[in-house]
């Protein structure tokens, strides 16, 4: 629809002005809505679920844009590479490894989108998927970097919901 196209154009301008490359923040055109894939390095320090200050600013800007439209559900999905968590301090915070790290990251993004971005938590679905859905091979540093990400999927209102 024209509303989605207008919002996508606005989001593309936002991303173009953010200073992040297309490898770091990608706008996704998905059936029934739109989405973003953000490299974990854009949002988090290594081995952490605390959103960096730059990541917070990016997410607040995205929340403002998302909030200008009507949507049914906002999916927030955390992903990791397949490397086992072995660093003692990281393992202490995430004893269940990558699944817990990806879940905590997704939850932190959701909380920030709600608390600082003003988006209703009641419309959010949050999932940590660990290394179960890679987008690249985990055999190279570049592939691992691609797999460490947070995705936002904004599902537009369905005709039945109106």
PDB file of C-alpha atoms in Angstrom:
ATOM      1  CA  UNK A   1       0.000   0.000   0.000  1.00  0.00           C
ATOM      2  CA  UNK A   2       0.983   3.638  -0.313  1.00  0.00           C
ATOM      3  CA  UNK A   3       1.283   3.950   3.483  1.00  0.00           C
ATOM      4  CA  UNK A   4       3.819   1.109   3.680  1.00  0.00           C
ATOM      5  CA  UNK A   5       5.771   2.474   0.688  1.00  0.00           C
ATOM      6  CA  UNK A   6       5.884   5.916   2.303  1.00  0.00           C
ATOM      7  CA  UNK A   7       7.092   4.483   5.609  1.00  0.00           C
ATOM      8  CA  UNK A   8       9.712   2.331   3.862  1.00  0.00           C
ATOM      9  CA  UNK A   9      11.021   5.398   2.019  1.00  0.00           C
ATOM     10  CA  UNK A  10      11.221   7.265   5.339  1.00  0.00           C
ATOM     11  CA  UNK A  11      13.049   4.360   6.956  1.00  0.00           C
ATOM     12  CA  UNK A  12      15.504   4.120   4.062  1.00  0.00           C
ATOM     13  CA  UNK A  13      16.328   7.821   4.559  1.00  0.00           C
ATOM     14  CA  UNK A  14      16.772   7.212   8.289  1.00  0.00           C
ATOM     15  CA  UNK A  15      19.130   4.304   7.630  1.00  0.00           C
ATOM     16  CA  UNK A  16      21.059   6.204   4.939  1.00  0.00           C
ATOM     17  CA  UNK A  17      21.683   9.012   7.423  1.00  0.00           C
ATOM     18  CA  UNK A  18      22.565   6.687  10.314  1.00  0.00           C
ATOM     19  CA  UNK A  19      26.136   6.041   9.177  1.00  0.00           C
ATOM     20  CA  UNK A  20      25.641   2.268   9.210  1.00  0.00           C
ATOM     21  CA  UNK A  21      26.411   0.147   6.154  1.00  0.00           C
ATOM     22  CA  UNK A  22      23.866  -2.150   4.512  1.00  0.00           C
ATOM     23  CA  UNK A  23      25.761  -5.063   6.055  1.00  0.00           C
ATOM     24  CA  UNK A  24      25.142  -3.618   9.508  1.00  0.00           C
ATOM     25  CA  UNK A  25      21.496  -2.511   9.201  1.00  0.00           C
ATOM     26  CA  UNK A  26      19.277  -3.895   6.466  1.00  0.00           C
ATOM     27  CA  UNK A  27      15.716  -2.921   5.646  1.00  0.00           C
ATOM     28  CA  UNK A  28      13.686  -6.042   4.831  1.00  0.00           C
ATOM     29  CA  UNK A  29      10.594  -6.225   2.664  1.00  0.00           C
ATOM     30  CA  UNK A  30       8.532  -9.086   4.076  1.00  0.00           C
ATOM     31  CA  UNK A  31       5.096 -10.411   3.221  1.00  0.00           C
ATOM     32  CA  UNK A  32       2.518  -8.533   5.262  1.00  0.00           C
ATOM     33  CA  UNK A  33       4.872  -5.828   6.467  1.00  0.00           C
ATOM     34  CA  UNK A  34       8.520  -4.848   6.656  1.00  0.00           C
ATOM     35  CA  UNK A  35      11.493  -5.458   8.870  1.00  0.00           C
ATOM     36  CA  UNK A  36      15.073  -4.754   9.862  1.00  0.00           C
ATOM     37  CA  UNK A  37      18.085  -6.914  10.437  1.00  0.00           C
ATOM     38  CA  UNK A  38      20.736  -5.295  12.619  1.00  0.00           C
ATOM     39  CA  UNK A  39      24.186  -6.672  13.233  1.00  0.00           C
ATOM     40  CA  UNK A  40      24.724  -7.353  16.928  1.00  0.00           C
ATOM     41  CA  UNK A  41      27.835  -5.146  16.752  1.00  0.00           C
ATOM     42  CA  UNK A  42      25.601  -2.152  15.970  1.00  0.00           C
ATOM     43  CA  UNK A  43      23.587  -2.672  19.156  1.00  0.00           C
ATOM     44  CA  UNK A  44      25.762  -4.472  21.701  1.00  0.00           C
ATOM     45  CA  UNK A  45      29.320  -4.753  22.959  1.00  0.00           C
ATOM     46  CA  UNK A  46      30.710  -8.268  22.434  1.00  0.00           C
ATOM     47  CA  UNK A  47      29.243 -10.825  24.851  1.00  0.00           C
ATOM     48  CA  UNK A  48      26.785  -8.307  26.298  1.00  0.00           C
ATOM     49  CA  UNK A  49      23.012  -7.827  26.262  1.00  0.00           C
ATOM     50  CA  UNK A  50      23.264  -4.145  27.266  1.00  0.00           C
ATOM     51  CA  UNK A  51      22.329  -1.946  24.303  1.00  0.00           C
ATOM     52  CA  UNK A  52      25.115   0.544  23.503  1.00  0.00           C
ATOM     53  CA  UNK A  53      24.358   4.279  23.476  1.00  0.00           C
ATOM     54  CA  UNK A  54      24.626   4.358  19.651  1.00  0.00           C
ATOM     55  CA  UNK A  55      22.341   1.336  19.457  1.00  0.00           C
ATOM     56  CA  UNK A  56      19.854   3.019  21.774  1.00  0.00           C
ATOM     57  CA  UNK A  57      19.693   6.105  19.572  1.00  0.00           C
ATOM     58  CA  UNK A  58      19.172   4.004  16.440  1.00  0.00           C
ATOM     59  CA  UNK A  59      16.389   1.980  18.086  1.00  0.00           C
ATOM     60  CA  UNK A  60      14.622   5.101  19.389  1.00  0.00           C
ATOM     61  CA  UNK A  61      14.643   6.567  15.863  1.00  0.00           C
ATOM     62  CA  UNK A  62      13.284   3.290  14.466  1.00  0.00           C
ATOM     63  CA  UNK A  63      10.571   3.215  17.149  1.00  0.00           C
ATOM     64  CA  UNK A  64       9.469   6.717  16.183  1.00  0.00           C
ATOM     65  CA  UNK A  65       9.158   5.638  12.569  1.00  0.00           C
ATOM     66  CA  UNK A  66       7.405   2.358  13.400  1.00  0.00           C
ATOM     67  CA  UNK A  67       5.013   4.200  15.708  1.00  0.00           C
ATOM     68  CA  UNK A  68       3.823   6.490  12.907  1.00  0.00           C
ATOM     69  CA  UNK A  69       1.946   3.586  11.324  1.00  0.00           C
ATOM     70  CA  UNK A  70      -0.594   1.021  12.306  1.00  0.00           C
ATOM     71  CA  UNK A  71       0.627  -2.521  12.873  1.00  0.00           C
ATOM     72  CA  UNK A  72      -0.669  -5.743  14.358  1.00  0.00           C
ATOM     73  CA  UNK A  73       2.514  -7.273  15.790  1.00  0.00           C
ATOM     74  CA  UNK A  74       6.193  -6.429  16.226  1.00  0.00           C
ATOM     75  CA  UNK A  75       8.414  -9.503  16.307  1.00  0.00           C
ATOM     76  CA  UNK A  76      11.839  -9.060  17.902  1.00  0.00           C
ATOM     77  CA  UNK A  77      14.163 -11.987  17.262  1.00  0.00           C
ATOM     78  CA  UNK A  78      17.692 -12.383  18.619  1.00  0.00           C
ATOM     79  CA  UNK A  79      20.227 -14.602  16.839  1.00  0.00           C
ATOM     80  CA  UNK A  80      23.789 -15.758  17.514  1.00  0.00           C
ATOM     81  CA  UNK A  81      26.600 -17.565  15.767  1.00  0.00           C
ATOM     82  CA  UNK A  82      27.380 -21.189  16.612  1.00  0.00           C
ATOM     83  CA  UNK A  83      30.485 -20.537  18.743  1.00  0.00           C
ATOM     84  CA  UNK A  84      29.996 -21.832  22.260  1.00  0.00           C
ATOM     85  CA  UNK A  85      30.149 -19.287  25.057  1.00  0.00           C
ATOM     86  CA  UNK A  86      33.406 -20.086  26.850  1.00  0.00           C
ATOM     87  CA  UNK A  87      34.711 -16.838  28.376  1.00  0.00           C
ATOM     88  CA  UNK A  88      34.130 -17.280  32.129  1.00  0.00           C
ATOM     89  CA  UNK A  89      32.638 -13.815  32.716  1.00  0.00           C
ATOM     90  CA  UNK A  90      30.265 -14.189  29.760  1.00  0.00           C
ATOM     91  CA  UNK A  91      29.350 -17.745  30.754  1.00  0.00           C
ATOM     92  CA  UNK A  92      28.574 -16.492  34.258  1.00  0.00           C
ATOM     93  CA  UNK A  93      26.028 -14.011  32.832  1.00  0.00           C
ATOM     94  CA  UNK A  94      24.676 -16.467  30.229  1.00  0.00           C
ATOM     95  CA  UNK A  95      25.003 -19.995  31.657  1.00  0.00           C
ATOM     96  CA  UNK A  96      22.690 -21.327  28.942  1.00  0.00           C
ATOM     97  CA  UNK A  97      24.996 -19.975  26.251  1.00  0.00           C
ATOM     98  CA  UNK A  98      23.967 -18.436  22.958  1.00  0.00           C
ATOM     99  CA  UNK A  99      20.281 -19.189  23.341  1.00  0.00           C
ATOM    100  CA  UNK A 100      20.166 -17.155  26.547  1.00  0.00           C
ATOM    101  CA  UNK A 101      22.351 -14.373  25.089  1.00  0.00           C
ATOM    102  CA  UNK A 102      20.126 -14.058  22.001  1.00  0.00           C
ATOM    103  CA  UNK A 103      16.982 -14.099  24.189  1.00  0.00           C
ATOM    104  CA  UNK A 104      18.333 -11.447  26.553  1.00  0.00           C
ATOM    105  CA  UNK A 105      19.328  -9.249  23.606  1.00  0.00           C
ATOM    106  CA  UNK A 106      15.864  -9.525  22.056  1.00  0.00           C
ATOM    107  CA  UNK A 107      14.286  -8.697  25.427  1.00  0.00           C
ATOM    108  CA  UNK A 108      16.551  -5.659  25.931  1.00  0.00           C
ATOM    109  CA  UNK A 109      15.667  -4.349  22.458  1.00  0.00           C
ATOM    110  CA  UNK A 110      11.953  -4.823  23.197  1.00  0.00           C
ATOM    111  CA  UNK A 111      12.237  -3.040  26.541  1.00  0.00           C
ATOM    112  CA  UNK A 112      14.048  -0.121  24.934  1.00  0.00           C
ATOM    113  CA  UNK A 113      11.492   0.129  22.106  1.00  0.00           C
ATOM    114  CA  UNK A 114       8.742   0.247  24.745  1.00  0.00           C
ATOM    115  CA  UNK A 115      10.353   2.395  27.437  1.00  0.00           C
ATOM    116  CA  UNK A 116      12.224   4.941  25.325  1.00  0.00           C
ATOM    117  CA  UNK A 117      10.485   4.470  21.975  1.00  0.00           C
ATOM    118  CA  UNK A 118       6.905   4.461  23.227  1.00  0.00           C
ATOM    119  CA  UNK A 119       5.835   1.298  21.397  1.00  0.00           C
ATOM    120  CA  UNK A 120       3.281  -0.870  23.254  1.00  0.00           C
ATOM    121  CA  UNK A 121       4.783  -4.034  24.729  1.00  0.00           C
ATOM    122  CA  UNK A 122       1.352  -5.679  24.240  1.00  0.00           C
ATOM    123  CA  UNK A 123       2.003  -5.747  20.475  1.00  0.00           C
ATOM    124  CA  UNK A 124       5.468  -7.326  20.795  1.00  0.00           C
ATOM    125  CA  UNK A 125       6.504 -10.937  20.454  1.00  0.00           C
ATOM    126  CA  UNK A 126      10.049 -11.658  21.625  1.00  0.00           C
ATOM    127  CA  UNK A 127      12.192 -14.668  20.765  1.00  0.00           C
ATOM    128  CA  UNK A 128      15.785 -15.744  21.225  1.00  0.00           C
ATOM    129  CA  UNK A 129      16.733 -18.262  18.570  1.00  0.00           C
ATOM    130  CA  UNK A 130      20.414 -18.777  19.349  1.00  0.00           C
ATOM    131  CA  UNK A 131      22.215 -20.248  16.372  1.00  0.00           C
ATOM    132  CA  UNK A 132      19.197 -22.122  14.969  1.00  0.00           C
ATOM    133  CA  UNK A 133      18.536 -19.820  11.978  1.00  0.00           C
ATOM    134  CA  UNK A 134      21.852 -18.785  10.419  1.00  0.00           C
ATOM    135  CA  UNK A 135      21.868 -16.510   7.365  1.00  0.00           C
ATOM    136  CA  UNK A 136      25.489 -17.375   6.532  1.00  0.00           C
ATOM    137  CA  UNK A 137      28.035 -20.092   7.168  1.00  0.00           C
ATOM    138  CA  UNK A 138      29.521 -20.170  10.645  1.00  0.00           C
ATOM    139  CA  UNK A 139      32.814 -21.313   9.097  1.00  0.00           C
ATOM    140  CA  UNK A 140      34.147 -17.781   8.536  1.00  0.00           C
ATOM    141  CA  UNK A 141      34.439 -14.685  10.749  1.00  0.00           C
ATOM    142  CA  UNK A 142      32.260 -12.753   8.257  1.00  0.00           C
ATOM    143  CA  UNK A 143      29.561 -15.437   8.329  1.00  0.00           C
ATOM    144  CA  UNK A 144      29.580 -15.546  12.116  1.00  0.00           C
ATOM    145  CA  UNK A 145      29.249 -11.766  12.203  1.00  0.00           C
ATOM    146  CA  UNK A 146      26.228 -11.953   9.869  1.00  0.00           C
ATOM    147  CA  UNK A 147      24.589 -14.544  12.107  1.00  0.00           C
ATOM    148  CA  UNK A 148      24.923 -12.384  15.247  1.00  0.00           C
ATOM    149  CA  UNK A 149      21.927 -10.122  14.713  1.00  0.00           C
ATOM    150  CA  UNK A 150      18.604  -8.823  15.964  1.00  0.00           C
ATOM    151  CA  UNK A 151      15.651  -8.722  13.610  1.00  0.00           C
ATOM    152  CA  UNK A 152      12.522  -6.630  13.861  1.00  0.00           C
ATOM    153  CA  UNK A 153       9.499  -7.719  11.830  1.00  0.00           C
ATOM    154  CA  UNK A 154       6.629  -5.269  11.732  1.00  0.00           C
ATOM    155  CA  UNK A 155       3.460  -7.102  10.684  1.00  0.00           C
ATOM    156  CA  UNK A 156       0.827  -4.734   9.332  1.00  0.00           C
ATOM    157  CA  UNK A 157      -2.803  -4.878  10.433  1.00  0.00           C
ATOM    158  CA  UNK A 158      -4.590  -7.769   8.775  1.00  0.00           C
ATOM    159  CA  UNK A 159      -7.943  -7.123   7.084  1.00  0.00           C
ATOM    160  CA  UNK A 160      -9.638  -9.388   9.658  1.00  0.00           C
ATOM    161  CA  UNK A 161      -8.299  -7.216  12.497  1.00  0.00           C
ATOM    162  CA  UNK A 162      -9.921  -4.026  11.169  1.00  0.00           C
TER     163      UNK A 162
END
